[in-house]
XYZ file of N, CA and C in Angstrom:
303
model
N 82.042 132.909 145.432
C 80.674 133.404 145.363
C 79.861 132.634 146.410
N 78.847 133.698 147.189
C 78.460 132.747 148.133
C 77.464 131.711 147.898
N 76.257 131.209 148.233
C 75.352 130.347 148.472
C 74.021 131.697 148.040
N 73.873 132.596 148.754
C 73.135 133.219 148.503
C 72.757 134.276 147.044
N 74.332 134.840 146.588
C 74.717 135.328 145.885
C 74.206 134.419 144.139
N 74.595 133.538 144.353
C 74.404 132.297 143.197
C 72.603 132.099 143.611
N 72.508 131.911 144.399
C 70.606 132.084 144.486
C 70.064 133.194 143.598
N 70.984 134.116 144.655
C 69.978 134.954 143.517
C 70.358 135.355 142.203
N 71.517 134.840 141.180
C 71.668 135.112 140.232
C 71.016 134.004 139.583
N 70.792 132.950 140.319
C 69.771 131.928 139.401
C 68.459 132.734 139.256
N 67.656 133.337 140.237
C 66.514 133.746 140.151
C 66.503 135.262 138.720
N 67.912 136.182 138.537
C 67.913 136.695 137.692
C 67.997 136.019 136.294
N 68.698 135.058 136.289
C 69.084 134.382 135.152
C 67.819 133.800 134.494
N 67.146 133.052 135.594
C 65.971 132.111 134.522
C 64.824 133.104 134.605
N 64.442 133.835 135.276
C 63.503 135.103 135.333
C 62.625 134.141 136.337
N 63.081 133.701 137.353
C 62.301 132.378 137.968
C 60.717 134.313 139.079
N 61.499 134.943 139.012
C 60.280 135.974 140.139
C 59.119 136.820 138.690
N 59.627 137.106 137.517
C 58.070 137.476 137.020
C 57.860 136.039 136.189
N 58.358 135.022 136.063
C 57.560 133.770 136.279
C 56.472 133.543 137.290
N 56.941 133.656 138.639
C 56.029 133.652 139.989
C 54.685 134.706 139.987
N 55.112 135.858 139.447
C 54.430 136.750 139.657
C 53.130 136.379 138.931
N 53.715 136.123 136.995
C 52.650 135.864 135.969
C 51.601 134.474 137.279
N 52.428 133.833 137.168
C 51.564 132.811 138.350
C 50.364 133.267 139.186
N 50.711 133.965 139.972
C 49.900 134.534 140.778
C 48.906 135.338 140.379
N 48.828 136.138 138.840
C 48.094 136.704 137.785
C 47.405 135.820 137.458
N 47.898 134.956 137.092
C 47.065 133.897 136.209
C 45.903 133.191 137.470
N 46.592 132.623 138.597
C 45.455 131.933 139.704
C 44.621 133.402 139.762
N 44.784 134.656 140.058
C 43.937 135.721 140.365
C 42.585 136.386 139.283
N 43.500 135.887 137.934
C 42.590 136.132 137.350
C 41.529 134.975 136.408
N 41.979 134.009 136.505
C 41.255 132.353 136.440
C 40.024 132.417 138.041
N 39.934 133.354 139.037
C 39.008 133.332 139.795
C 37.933 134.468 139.597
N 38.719 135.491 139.094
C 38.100 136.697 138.817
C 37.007 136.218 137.293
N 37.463 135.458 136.262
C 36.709 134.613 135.212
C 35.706 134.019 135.483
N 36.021 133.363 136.641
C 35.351 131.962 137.088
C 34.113 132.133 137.770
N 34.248 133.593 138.448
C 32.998 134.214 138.962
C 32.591 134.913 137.872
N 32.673 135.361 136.665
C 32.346 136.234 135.683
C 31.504 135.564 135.067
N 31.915 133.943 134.607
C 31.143 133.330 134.021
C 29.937 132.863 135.025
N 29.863 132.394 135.847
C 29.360 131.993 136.987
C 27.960 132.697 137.486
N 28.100 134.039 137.707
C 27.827 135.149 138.376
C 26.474 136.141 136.777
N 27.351 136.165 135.959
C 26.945 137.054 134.529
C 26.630 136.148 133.430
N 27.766 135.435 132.751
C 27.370 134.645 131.534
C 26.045 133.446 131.662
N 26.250 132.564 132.272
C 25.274 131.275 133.162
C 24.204 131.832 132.826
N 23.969 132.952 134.183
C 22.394 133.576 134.511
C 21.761 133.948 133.549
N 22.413 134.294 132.128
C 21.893 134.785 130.699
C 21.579 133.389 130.528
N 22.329 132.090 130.230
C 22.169 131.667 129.304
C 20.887 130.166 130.076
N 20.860 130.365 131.333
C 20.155 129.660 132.486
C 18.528 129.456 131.800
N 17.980 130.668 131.080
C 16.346 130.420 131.168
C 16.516 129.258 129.464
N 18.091 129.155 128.873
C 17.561 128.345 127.444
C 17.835 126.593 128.110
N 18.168 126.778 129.238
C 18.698 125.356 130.061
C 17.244 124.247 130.327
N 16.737 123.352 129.703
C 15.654 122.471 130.035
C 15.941 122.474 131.260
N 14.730 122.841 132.175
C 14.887 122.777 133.828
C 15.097 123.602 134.642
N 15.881 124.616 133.976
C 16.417 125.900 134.382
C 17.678 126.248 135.360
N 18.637 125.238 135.872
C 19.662 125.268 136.395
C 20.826 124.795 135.619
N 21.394 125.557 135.321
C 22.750 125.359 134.564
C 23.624 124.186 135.255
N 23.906 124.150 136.373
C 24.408 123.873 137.356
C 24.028 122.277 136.936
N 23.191 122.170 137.553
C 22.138 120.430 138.013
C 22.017 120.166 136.830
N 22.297 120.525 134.986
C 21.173 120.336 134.073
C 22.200 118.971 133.774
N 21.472 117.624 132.921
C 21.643 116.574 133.172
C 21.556 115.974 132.260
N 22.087 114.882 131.426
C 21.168 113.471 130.161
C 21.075 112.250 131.281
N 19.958 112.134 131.180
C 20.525 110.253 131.389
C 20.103 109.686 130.163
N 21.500 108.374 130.208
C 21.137 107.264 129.278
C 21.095 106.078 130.022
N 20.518 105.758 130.078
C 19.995 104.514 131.238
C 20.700 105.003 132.682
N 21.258 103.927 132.915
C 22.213 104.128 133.934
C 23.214 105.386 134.246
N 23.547 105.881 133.219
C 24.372 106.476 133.017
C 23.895 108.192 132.889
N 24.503 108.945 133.978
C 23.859 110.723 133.890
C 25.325 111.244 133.855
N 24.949 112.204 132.619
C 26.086 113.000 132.313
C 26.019 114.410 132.435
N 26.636 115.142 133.305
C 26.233 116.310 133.947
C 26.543 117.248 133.037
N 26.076 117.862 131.864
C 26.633 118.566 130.619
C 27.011 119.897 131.533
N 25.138 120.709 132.329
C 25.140 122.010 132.751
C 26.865 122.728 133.308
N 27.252 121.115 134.013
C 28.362 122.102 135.091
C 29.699 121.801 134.123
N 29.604 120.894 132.913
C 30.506 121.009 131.840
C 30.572 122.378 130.916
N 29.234 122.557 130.279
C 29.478 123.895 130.010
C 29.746 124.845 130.436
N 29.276 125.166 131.559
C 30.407 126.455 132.909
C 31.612 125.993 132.922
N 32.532 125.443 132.583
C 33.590 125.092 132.930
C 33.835 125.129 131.058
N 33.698 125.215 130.062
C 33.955 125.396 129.093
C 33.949 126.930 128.822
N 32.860 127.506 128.797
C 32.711 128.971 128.933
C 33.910 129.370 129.466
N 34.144 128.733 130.981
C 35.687 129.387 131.797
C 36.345 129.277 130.603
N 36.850 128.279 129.891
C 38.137 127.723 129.116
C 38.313 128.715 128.104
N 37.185 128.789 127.449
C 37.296 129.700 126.370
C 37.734 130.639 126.650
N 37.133 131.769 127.832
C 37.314 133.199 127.926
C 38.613 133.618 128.600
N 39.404 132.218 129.644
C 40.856 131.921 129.483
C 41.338 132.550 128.436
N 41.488 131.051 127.700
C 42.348 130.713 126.771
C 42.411 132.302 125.596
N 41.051 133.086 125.397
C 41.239 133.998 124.519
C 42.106 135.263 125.129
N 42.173 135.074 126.159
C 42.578 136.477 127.514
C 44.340 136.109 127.473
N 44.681 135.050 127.344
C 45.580 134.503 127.549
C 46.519 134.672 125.974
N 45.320 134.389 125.020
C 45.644 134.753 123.543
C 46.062 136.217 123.305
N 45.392 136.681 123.764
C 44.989 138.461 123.213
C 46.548 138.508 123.818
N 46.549 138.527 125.324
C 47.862 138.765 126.125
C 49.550 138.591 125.341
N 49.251 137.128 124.743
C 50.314 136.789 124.214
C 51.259 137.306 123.229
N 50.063 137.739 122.291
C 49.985 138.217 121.036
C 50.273 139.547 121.379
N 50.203 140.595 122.336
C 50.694 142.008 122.599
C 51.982 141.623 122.874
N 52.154 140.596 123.892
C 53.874 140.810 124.089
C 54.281 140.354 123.413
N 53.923 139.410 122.324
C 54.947 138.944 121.195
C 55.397 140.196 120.253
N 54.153 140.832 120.034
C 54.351 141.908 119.062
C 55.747 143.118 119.270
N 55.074 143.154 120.421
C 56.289 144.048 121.677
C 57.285 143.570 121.269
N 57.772 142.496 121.590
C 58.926 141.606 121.638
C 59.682 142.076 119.765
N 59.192 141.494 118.742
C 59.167 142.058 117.710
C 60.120 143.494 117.534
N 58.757 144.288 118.045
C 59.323 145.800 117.827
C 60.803 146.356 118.145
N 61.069 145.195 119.729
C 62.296 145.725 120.492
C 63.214 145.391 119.640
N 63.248 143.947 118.691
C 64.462 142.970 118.214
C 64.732 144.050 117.007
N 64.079 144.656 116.642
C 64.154 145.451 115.150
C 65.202 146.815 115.198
């Protein structure tokens, strides 16, 4: 068997190409989010922000400034991930299910 042949039965074997693919889904749509929240969610929630920039909004405790605004944009991302990612899972598990039966 050649060198190439065994390549590519590794790539059938471990499913190493819709591994890659989900990859490339996942970076495409973690940007497509990232402007969603960014762009739509923020700008709603921007006028309840003391100061009015989500972005810049700030505590200080003495010395110490803790940038919450650009924490919560980045939480918002996580959530609407992680549930997209949920919902997703949970169809192909189900799938998965149906086939074994």
């Amino acid at each position: 068997m050649g060198l190439f042949s065994e390549f590519k039965e590794f790539l059938y074997e471990y499913k190493v190409i819709p591994l890659a693919i989900a990859f490339i889904m996942g970076i495409a749509s973690t940007a497509l989010i990232k402007s969603f929240v960014d762009n739509i969610i923020m700008p709603i929630i921007t006028p309840f922000v003391p100061g009015g920039g989500w972005e810049t909004a700030t505590v200080e405790l003495g010395p110490i400034v803790i940038s919450w605004g650009a924490f919560l944009g980045e939480l918002v991302n996580f959530i609407i991930i992680a549930f997209a990612v949920f919902i997703i899972a949970k169809k192909v598990l189900q799938e998965e299910k149906v086939e074994k039966k």
